[in-house]
Coordinates of C-alpha atoms and ligand atoms in Angstrom, one line a residue:
M8 CA -7.6 22.3 42.7
T9 CA -7.4 19.1 40.6
Q10 CA -7.5 15.5 41.9
S11 CA -7.3 12.3 39.9
F12 CA -9.1 9.0 40.5
D13 CA -9.9 5.9 38.6
I14 CA -13.7 6.6 39.1
A15 CA -15.7 9.7 39.9
I16 CA -19.2 8.9 41.3
V17 CA -21.6 11.8 41.2
G18 CA -24.3 11.2 43.9
G19 CA -23.8 9.8 47.4
G20 CA -27.3 8.3 47.9
L21 CA -27.8 4.6 48.5
A22 CA -26.6 3.7 45.0
G23 CA -23.6 6.0 44.9
G24 CA -22.5 5.0 48.4
L25 CA -22.7 1.3 47.7
A26 CA -21.0 1.7 44.3
A27 CA -18.0 3.5 45.9
L28 CA -17.5 0.6 48.4
A29 CA -17.9 -2.0 45.7
F30 CA -15.4 -0.4 43.3
A31 CA -12.9 0.3 46.2
S32 CA -13.1 -3.4 47.2
K33 CA -11.6 -4.2 43.8
D34 CA -8.8 -1.6 44.3
F35 CA -10.2 1.2 42.2
S36 CA -9.6 4.7 43.6
C37 CA -12.9 6.6 43.8
A38 CA -14.2 10.1 44.5
I39 CA -17.8 10.3 45.6
I40 CA -19.4 13.7 45.2
D41 CA -22.7 14.7 46.8
A42 CA -24.5 18.1 46.8
G43 CA -26.0 17.2 50.3
D44 CA -24.3 17.6 53.7
P45 CA -23.4 14.1 54.9
K46 CA -24.1 15.2 58.5
K47 CA -27.7 15.9 57.5
M48 CA -28.0 12.8 55.3
R49 CA -27.2 10.7 58.4
T50 CA -30.1 12.1 60.5
A51 CA -33.5 10.4 61.1
G52 CA -35.2 13.5 59.6
F53 CA -33.5 13.1 56.2
D54 CA -35.3 10.0 54.8
G55 CA -38.2 8.2 56.6
R56 CA -38.2 5.2 54.2
T57 CA -37.3 1.7 54.8
T58 CA -35.9 -0.5 52.1
A59 CA -37.0 -4.1 51.4
I60 CA -33.5 -5.6 50.6
S61 CA -33.8 -8.8 48.6
Y62 CA -31.8 -11.8 49.8
A63 CA -29.6 -11.6 46.7
S64 CA -28.9 -7.9 47.4
A65 CA -28.1 -8.8 51.0
R66 CA -25.2 -11.0 49.7
V67 CA -23.6 -7.9 48.2
F68 CA -23.7 -6.1 51.6
R69 CA -22.3 -9.3 53.2
R70 CA -19.4 -9.5 50.7
L71 CA -18.5 -5.9 51.3
D72 CA -18.4 -6.5 55.0
L73 CA -21.3 -4.2 55.7
W74 CA -23.9 -6.8 56.8
D75 CA -22.7 -7.3 60.4
Q76 CA -23.5 -3.6 61.2
I77 CA -26.9 -3.8 59.3
A78 CA -28.1 -7.2 60.6
P79 CA -29.2 -6.0 64.1
H80 CA -31.5 -3.5 62.4
A81 CA -32.7 -5.8 59.6
E82 CA -36.1 -7.6 60.1
P83 CA -36.3 -10.8 58.1
I84 CA -39.4 -11.1 55.9
R85 CA -40.7 -14.7 56.5
D86 CA -44.1 -14.4 54.6
I87 CA -45.7 -12.0 52.1
L88 CA -49.5 -11.8 52.0
V89 CA -51.1 -10.1 49.0
T90 CA -54.8 -9.2 49.0
D91 CA -57.1 -7.1 46.9
G92 CA -60.0 -5.0 48.3
R93 CA -61.4 -1.7 49.4
A94 CA -60.7 0.2 52.6
K95 CA -63.3 0.9 55.2
S96 CA -64.6 4.5 55.2
R97 CA -67.6 6.6 56.0
F98 CA -69.1 5.6 52.7
D99 CA -68.0 2.0 52.4
E100 CA -67.9 -1.0 54.8
G101 CA -64.7 -2.1 53.0
T102 CA -64.1 -5.5 51.3
V103 CA -61.3 -8.0 51.3
S104 CA -61.2 -10.4 48.3
S105 CA -61.4 -14.1 49.2
F106 CA -58.5 -14.8 46.8
H107 CA -55.1 -13.9 48.0
L108 CA -51.4 -14.7 47.4
H109 CA -49.2 -16.2 50.2
F110 CA -45.5 -16.3 49.6
D111 CA -43.9 -18.5 52.3
S112 CA -40.1 -18.3 52.6
R113 CA -40.0 -21.8 54.0
E114 CA -41.0 -23.1 50.6
L115 CA -37.6 -22.0 49.2
G116 CA -36.2 -24.7 51.4
D117 CA -33.0 -23.1 52.5
D118 CA -34.1 -21.4 55.7
Q119 CA -33.6 -18.1 54.0
P120 CA -36.0 -15.2 54.5
L121 CA -37.6 -13.5 51.4
G122 CA -35.6 -10.4 52.2
F123 CA -35.1 -7.9 55.0
I124 CA -36.6 -4.6 55.9
V125 CA -34.0 -2.0 56.9
E126 CA -34.4 1.7 57.6
N127 CA -32.7 3.9 54.9
R128 CA -31.1 5.9 57.8
I129 CA -29.3 2.7 58.9
L130 CA -28.1 1.9 55.4
R131 CA -26.8 5.4 54.9
N132 CA -25.0 5.5 58.3
V133 CA -23.3 2.1 57.8
M134 CA -22.2 3.2 54.3
F135 CA -20.9 6.6 55.4
D136 CA -19.0 5.0 58.3
A137 CA -17.3 2.5 55.9
I138 CA -16.6 5.2 53.3
A139 CA -14.9 7.4 56.0
T140 CA -12.4 4.7 56.8
H141 CA -11.7 3.4 53.3
D142 CA -8.3 4.3 51.9
N143 CA -9.5 4.1 48.3
I144 CA -12.5 6.5 48.7
T145 CA -12.5 10.2 49.0
L146 CA -15.9 11.8 49.9
I147 CA -16.3 15.3 48.6
A148 CA -19.5 16.7 50.1
P149 CA -21.3 19.0 50.2
A150 CA -20.2 19.8 46.7
K151 CA -22.4 20.1 43.6
R152 CA -21.3 19.0 40.1
S153 CA -21.7 21.9 37.7
A154 CA -20.1 20.6 34.5
T155 CA -18.5 17.5 33.0
Q156 CA -16.2 17.1 30.0
F157 CA -15.7 13.7 28.4
D158 CA -12.4 13.4 26.5
S159 CA -10.7 10.5 24.7
A160 CA -8.2 10.0 27.5
S161 CA -10.2 11.0 30.6
A162 CA -13.3 12.8 31.9
V163 CA -13.2 16.0 34.1
V164 CA -16.0 16.7 36.6
T165 CA -16.1 20.3 37.7
L166 CA -17.7 21.3 41.0
E167 CA -19.5 24.5 41.8
D168 CA -16.5 25.7 44.0
G169 CA -14.2 25.3 41.0
Q170 CA -12.5 21.9 42.0
E171 CA -11.8 19.5 39.2
I172 CA -12.0 15.7 39.5
V173 CA -10.2 13.8 36.7
A174 CA -11.2 10.2 36.2
A175 CA -11.2 7.4 33.6
L176 CA -14.9 6.7 34.3
V177 CA -17.7 8.8 35.7
V178 CA -20.6 7.1 37.3
A179 CA -24.0 8.9 37.4
A180 CA -25.7 8.0 40.7
D181 CA -27.4 11.4 40.9
G182 CA -30.9 10.1 41.1
R183 CA -34.1 10.3 39.1
M184 CA -33.6 13.8 37.8
S185 CA -30.0 13.1 36.9
S186 CA -28.4 16.3 35.5
L187 CA -25.4 14.3 34.5
R188 CA -27.6 12.0 32.3
A189 CA -29.0 15.1 30.7
A190 CA -25.5 16.6 30.2
A191 CA -24.5 13.5 28.3
N192 CA -27.6 13.9 26.1
I193 CA -29.1 10.6 27.2
K194 CA -32.9 10.7 26.7
T195 CA -35.5 9.1 29.0
N196 CA -39.0 7.7 28.8
Q197 CA -40.8 9.1 31.8
W198 CA -44.2 9.8 33.2
R199 CA -45.8 10.8 36.5
Y200 CA -48.2 8.4 38.3
R201 CA -50.4 11.1 39.9
Q202 CA -49.9 9.0 43.0
T203 CA -47.9 9.8 46.1
G204 CA -46.2 7.4 48.5
I205 CA -47.0 8.3 52.1
V206 CA -44.5 6.7 54.4
A207 CA -44.8 6.3 58.2
T208 CA -43.7 4.1 61.0
V209 CA -46.1 2.6 63.5
A210 CA -45.7 0.6 66.7
H211 CA -48.3 -2.0 67.4
E212 CA -49.7 -4.2 70.2
R213 CA -49.3 -7.7 68.6
P214 CA -46.2 -9.2 66.9
H215 CA -45.9 -9.0 63.1
D216 CA -44.1 -12.4 63.0
G217 CA -42.1 -11.2 60.0
V218 CA -45.2 -11.0 57.8
A219 CA -45.3 -8.3 55.1
Q220 CA -48.7 -7.4 53.9
E221 CA -49.6 -5.8 50.6
F222 CA -53.3 -4.7 50.3
F223 CA -54.3 -3.5 46.9
L224 CA -56.7 -0.6 47.2
P225 CA -58.3 1.3 44.4
A226 CA -56.0 4.3 44.9
G227 CA -52.9 2.2 45.0
P228 CA -51.1 -0.5 47.1
F229 CA -51.0 -0.2 50.9
A230 CA -47.9 -2.1 52.2
I231 CA -47.2 -2.9 55.8
L232 CA -43.6 -4.0 56.2
P233 CA -42.2 -5.7 59.4
M234 CA -39.5 -3.7 61.2
T235 CA -37.3 -4.5 64.2
E236 CA -38.6 -3.6 67.7
N237 CA -42.1 -4.7 66.7
R238 CA -42.7 -1.7 64.5
S239 CA -44.0 -1.7 60.9
S240 CA -43.3 0.7 58.0
L241 CA -46.2 1.8 55.9
V242 CA -45.9 2.6 52.3
W243 CA -49.3 3.9 51.4
T244 CA -49.8 4.8 47.8
E245 CA -52.6 7.4 47.3
K246 CA -53.9 9.6 44.6
S247 CA -51.7 12.7 45.0
D248 CA -54.5 15.2 45.8
A249 CA -55.9 12.9 48.5
A250 CA -52.4 12.2 49.8
D251 CA -51.9 15.9 50.5
A252 CA -55.0 16.0 52.6
Y253 CA -54.0 12.8 54.6
M254 CA -50.6 14.4 55.2
R255 CA -52.3 17.3 56.9
L256 CA -54.4 15.2 59.3
D257 CA -53.6 15.4 63.0
D258 CA -52.2 12.2 64.6
D259 CA -55.5 10.8 65.8
K260 CA -57.3 11.2 62.5
F261 CA -54.3 9.8 60.6
R262 CA -54.3 6.8 62.9
I263 CA -58.0 6.1 62.2
E264 CA -57.2 6.2 58.4
I265 CA -54.4 3.8 58.9
E266 CA -56.6 1.5 61.0
N267 CA -59.3 1.6 58.3
R268 CA -56.7 0.1 56.0
F269 CA -54.7 -2.0 58.4
G270 CA -57.7 -3.8 60.0
E271 CA -57.1 -5.1 63.5
Y272 CA -54.6 -8.0 63.0
L273 CA -51.8 -6.1 64.8
G274 CA -53.9 -4.7 67.6
A275 CA -53.7 -1.1 68.8
L276 CA -51.5 1.1 66.6
E277 CA -49.4 4.1 67.5
P278 CA -47.7 6.4 64.9
A279 CA -43.9 6.3 65.8
G280 CA -42.3 9.3 64.2
P281 CA -43.2 11.7 61.5
R282 CA -44.8 11.1 58.0
W283 CA -43.1 11.6 54.7
S284 CA -44.5 11.8 51.2
Y285 CA -42.9 11.0 47.9
P286 CA -44.5 11.9 44.5
L287 CA -44.2 8.9 42.3
A288 CA -42.9 8.8 38.7
F289 CA -41.4 6.4 36.2
T290 CA -38.1 7.2 34.5
L291 CA -36.1 4.9 32.2
A292 CA -32.9 6.1 30.5
Q293 CA -32.7 5.1 26.9
S294 CA -29.1 4.2 27.3
Y295 CA -27.2 3.3 30.5
V296 CA -23.8 4.2 29.0
A297 CA -21.9 6.8 26.9
P298 CA -18.1 7.2 26.4
R299 CA -16.6 7.4 30.0
L300 CA -20.1 7.4 31.6
A301 CA -22.2 4.7 33.2
L302 CA -25.6 5.3 34.8
I303 CA -26.7 3.4 38.0
G304 CA -29.6 3.4 40.4
D305 CA -32.4 5.9 39.9
A306 CA -30.4 7.8 37.4
A307 CA -30.8 4.8 35.1
H308 CA -34.3 3.7 36.2
A309 CA -36.7 5.1 38.8
I310 CA -39.7 2.8 39.3
H311 CA -43.0 2.5 41.2
P312 CA -42.4 1.2 44.8
I313 CA -45.2 -1.4 44.4
A314 CA -42.8 -4.3 44.5
G315 CA -40.0 -2.7 46.6
Q316 CA -37.4 -3.3 43.9
G317 CA -36.0 0.2 43.0
F318 CA -32.9 0.1 45.1
N319 CA -32.5 -3.7 44.5
L320 CA -32.2 -3.0 40.8
G321 CA -29.5 -0.5 41.6
V322 CA -27.6 -3.0 43.7
K323 CA -27.5 -5.4 40.7
D324 CA -26.3 -2.5 38.4
I325 CA -23.4 -1.9 40.8
A326 CA -22.5 -5.6 41.1
A327 CA -22.6 -6.0 37.3
L328 CA -20.6 -2.8 36.6
V329 CA -17.9 -4.0 39.1
D330 CA -17.5 -7.3 37.2
V331 CA -17.4 -5.6 33.8
I332 CA -14.8 -2.9 34.6
T333 CA -12.7 -5.3 36.8
E334 CA -12.5 -7.7 33.9
G335 CA -11.7 -4.9 31.5
R336 CA -8.9 -3.5 33.7
D337 CA -7.4 -7.0 34.3
V338 CA -6.9 -7.5 30.5
G339 CA -5.5 -4.0 30.1
L340 CA -8.5 -2.2 28.7
D341 CA -9.5 1.4 29.4
I342 CA -12.4 1.1 31.9
G343 CA -14.1 4.2 30.4
A344 CA -14.1 2.9 26.9
L345 CA -17.5 2.5 25.3
T346 CA -16.7 -1.1 24.2
V347 CA -16.1 -2.1 27.9
L348 CA -19.2 -0.2 29.2
Q349 CA -21.5 -1.7 26.5
N350 CA -21.1 -5.1 28.3
Y351 CA -22.7 -3.4 31.3
Q352 CA -25.5 -2.0 29.3
Q353 CA -26.1 -5.4 27.7
W354 CA -26.2 -7.1 31.0
R355 CA -28.5 -4.6 32.8
R356 CA -30.7 -2.6 30.5
F357 CA -33.1 -5.3 29.3
D358 CA -33.4 -6.9 32.7
S359 CA -34.1 -3.6 34.5
A360 CA -36.4 -2.2 31.8
A361 CA -38.5 -5.4 31.9
L362 CA -38.9 -5.2 35.7
A363 CA -39.6 -1.4 35.5
L364 CA -42.3 -1.9 33.0
G365 CA -43.7 -5.0 34.9
T366 CA -44.1 -2.9 38.1
D367 CA -45.8 -0.2 36.0
L368 CA -48.3 -2.7 34.6
L369 CA -48.9 -4.2 38.1
N370 CA -49.7 -0.7 39.4
R371 CA -52.1 -0.1 36.5
L372 CA -53.8 -3.5 36.9
F373 CA -54.4 -3.1 40.6
S374 CA -54.9 0.6 41.3
N375 CA -58.5 0.7 40.1
D376 CA -61.9 -0.5 41.0
F377 CA -63.1 -1.7 37.6
T378 CA -65.2 -4.8 38.4
P379 CA -64.3 -7.1 35.4
L380 CA -60.6 -6.3 36.0
R381 CA -61.0 -6.9 39.7
I382 CA -62.5 -10.3 39.1
A383 CA -59.8 -11.3 36.5
R384 CA -56.9 -10.3 38.8
D385 CA -58.4 -12.0 41.8
I386 CA -58.9 -15.2 39.9
S387 CA -55.3 -15.0 38.6
M388 CA -54.0 -14.4 42.1
G389 CA -55.9 -17.4 43.3
A390 CA -54.5 -19.5 40.5
V391 CA -50.9 -18.5 41.2
N392 CA -51.4 -19.2 44.9
S393 CA -52.5 -22.7 44.2
I394 CA -49.5 -23.6 42.0
A395 CA -46.3 -24.2 44.1
P396 CA -43.7 -23.8 41.3
L397 CA -45.3 -20.5 40.3
R398 CA -45.1 -19.3 43.9
T399 CA -41.5 -20.3 44.0
F400 CA -40.8 -18.6 40.7
F401 CA -42.2 -15.3 42.0
M402 CA -40.3 -15.6 45.2
R403 CA -37.0 -16.0 43.3
Q404 CA -37.9 -13.1 41.1
A405 CA -38.6 -10.9 44.1
G406 CA -35.3 -12.1 45.7
A407 CA -33.5 -11.0 42.5
D408 CA -32.0 -14.5 42.5
I409 CA -32.4 -15.3 38.9
G410 CA -30.6 -14.8 35.6
T411 CA -26.8 -14.4 35.4
L412 CA -25.8 -13.1 38.8
P413 CA -22.7 -10.8 39.1
S414 CA -20.0 -12.3 41.4
L415 CA -20.9 -10.0 44.4
M416 CA -24.4 -11.5 44.2
A417 CA -23.6 -15.1 43.3
R418 CA -25.1 -17.8 45.5
E419 CA -22.9 -19.1 48.3
T420 CA -21.8 -22.6 47.5
Ligands
FAD520 C1 -41.9 5.4 48.9 C2 -40.8 4.6 48.3 C3 -40.5 3.4 48.8 C4 -39.4 2.6 48.3 N1 -39.2 1.4 48.8 C5 -38.2 0.6 48.3 C6 -37.9 -0.7 48.7 O1 -38.6 -1.2 49.6 N2 -37.0 -1.5 48.1 C7 -36.2 -0.9 47.1 O2 -35.3 -1.7 46.6 N3 -36.4 0.3 46.7 C8 -37.3 1.1 47.2 N4 -37.5 2.4 46.8 C9 -36.6 3.0 45.8 C10 -35.3 3.5 46.4 O3 -35.6 4.3 47.5 C11 -34.5 4.3 45.4 O4 -34.4 3.4 44.2 C12 -33.2 4.7 45.9 O5 -33.2 5.4 47.1 C13 -32.4 5.5 44.8 O6 -31.1 5.8 45.3 P1 -30.1 6.6 44.3 O7 -28.9 6.6 45.1 O8 -30.1 6.0 43.0 O9 -30.8 8.0 44.1 P2 -31.0 9.2 45.2 O10 -31.4 8.7 46.5 O11 -31.9 10.1 44.5 O12 -29.6 9.9 45.4 C14 -29.1 10.8 44.4 C15 -28.0 11.6 45.1 O13 -27.3 12.4 44.1 C16 -27.1 13.7 44.7 N5 -27.0 14.7 43.6 C17 -28.0 15.0 42.7 N6 -27.5 15.9 41.8 C18 -26.2 16.2 42.2 C19 -25.2 17.0 41.6 N7 -25.4 17.8 40.6 N8 -24.0 17.1 42.3 C20 -23.7 16.3 43.4 N9 -24.7 15.4 43.9 C21 -25.9 15.4 43.3 C22 -28.3 14.0 45.6 O14 -27.9 14.9 46.6 C23 -28.5 12.6 46.2 O15 -27.9 12.3 47.4 C24 -38.6 3.2 47.3 C25 -38.9 4.4 46.8 C26 -39.9 5.2 47.3 C27 -40.2 6.5 46.7

């Protein structure tokens, strides 16, 4: 069977799902293809992560009429506290540096939080619901892409069951290990971190007051992110061999390890739900485009979660690509032509590569216990903390509210 669309999106994760809704809002017809079963992808057991959505990314969800369904489950981040130190253990009393960074959303002056913490489960469900009712989107899943042919007039995506999808443009949203990127001969720069992100949710006695904490420990950052219903999401980066051992601990021992890192500021803690672990790696595609192909999300750049920016980069990719191809179509150009797609590459590649490498550097600077480096970074943190314009600059960076913003992300006037 052969079906034709303006755009074929391979990958129905967070990036692919949002891309389909964004393209469809500009009247492009889209097929979205995912190897996974959407029923399973909607369940709590599929993905235990939360996403820190920057306030600029939240505007995209608003403009696509998705935010009203997300908002009841989105916890605003009012403050971010960053500290450096060592966790308490049998061998160490633990230390907390006297230098710290405090980002206060009130300093931005427009009563806007620094971002929102939302469970990935909620984001996926809201997107799948919207996709199911959209006339311009056809979800084809579970269905695995097996081959793709790029021709001068169109591209053909072949699925394992023999179906063929013909489109003017193919969007690779098939994640960090993108087979579509490889099929187009696009090379990557990549390395493993030998770190694993342990993710868990905890309920706690005291309110978090919308404060996100990032505690830099020698093995990697330990983030405590405020969630709705007075819960917090942990993103605990550990050396991979130690992470495997922590994952095997029983609930009581795991709670003690968390408490050693959390301290007591949230009172008694209770693990709420299972734990997940994600081996961490860096991947940056050397090109984001090829004739009739554009890469978005983790297929273009998979980065360390230290700054909670991976998906936010993908949201900006999507918003930029929407502008580029809508403009192309409106002046009668072929949306799959390389000359059109190069505008997307120009807009996004340098910006996302800089952020990807910045997060890599941050992780290398902080994930160690080398005394001279520790002293230097603590003094730098103290310095940034004491200069208000620098604090505001970093808050706008983290909010993705800088540079040329695509129309779906532009500030409300
Ligand atoms: C521990 C951790 C915490 C994070 N926290 C944050 C955060 O706070 N904020 C933030 O912005 N980002 C965060 N991120 C990053 C974010 O989770 C990712 O950037 C995002 O999920 C990537 O989405 P994606 O859709 O690009 O890729 P994926 O989620 O990998 O989706 C790819 C999809 O493609 C499908 N697929 C693959 N191959 C095929 C094929 N051949 N045929 C059909 N379908 C296929 C797969 O089934 C999958 O559904 C975090 C990441 C980690 C690991």
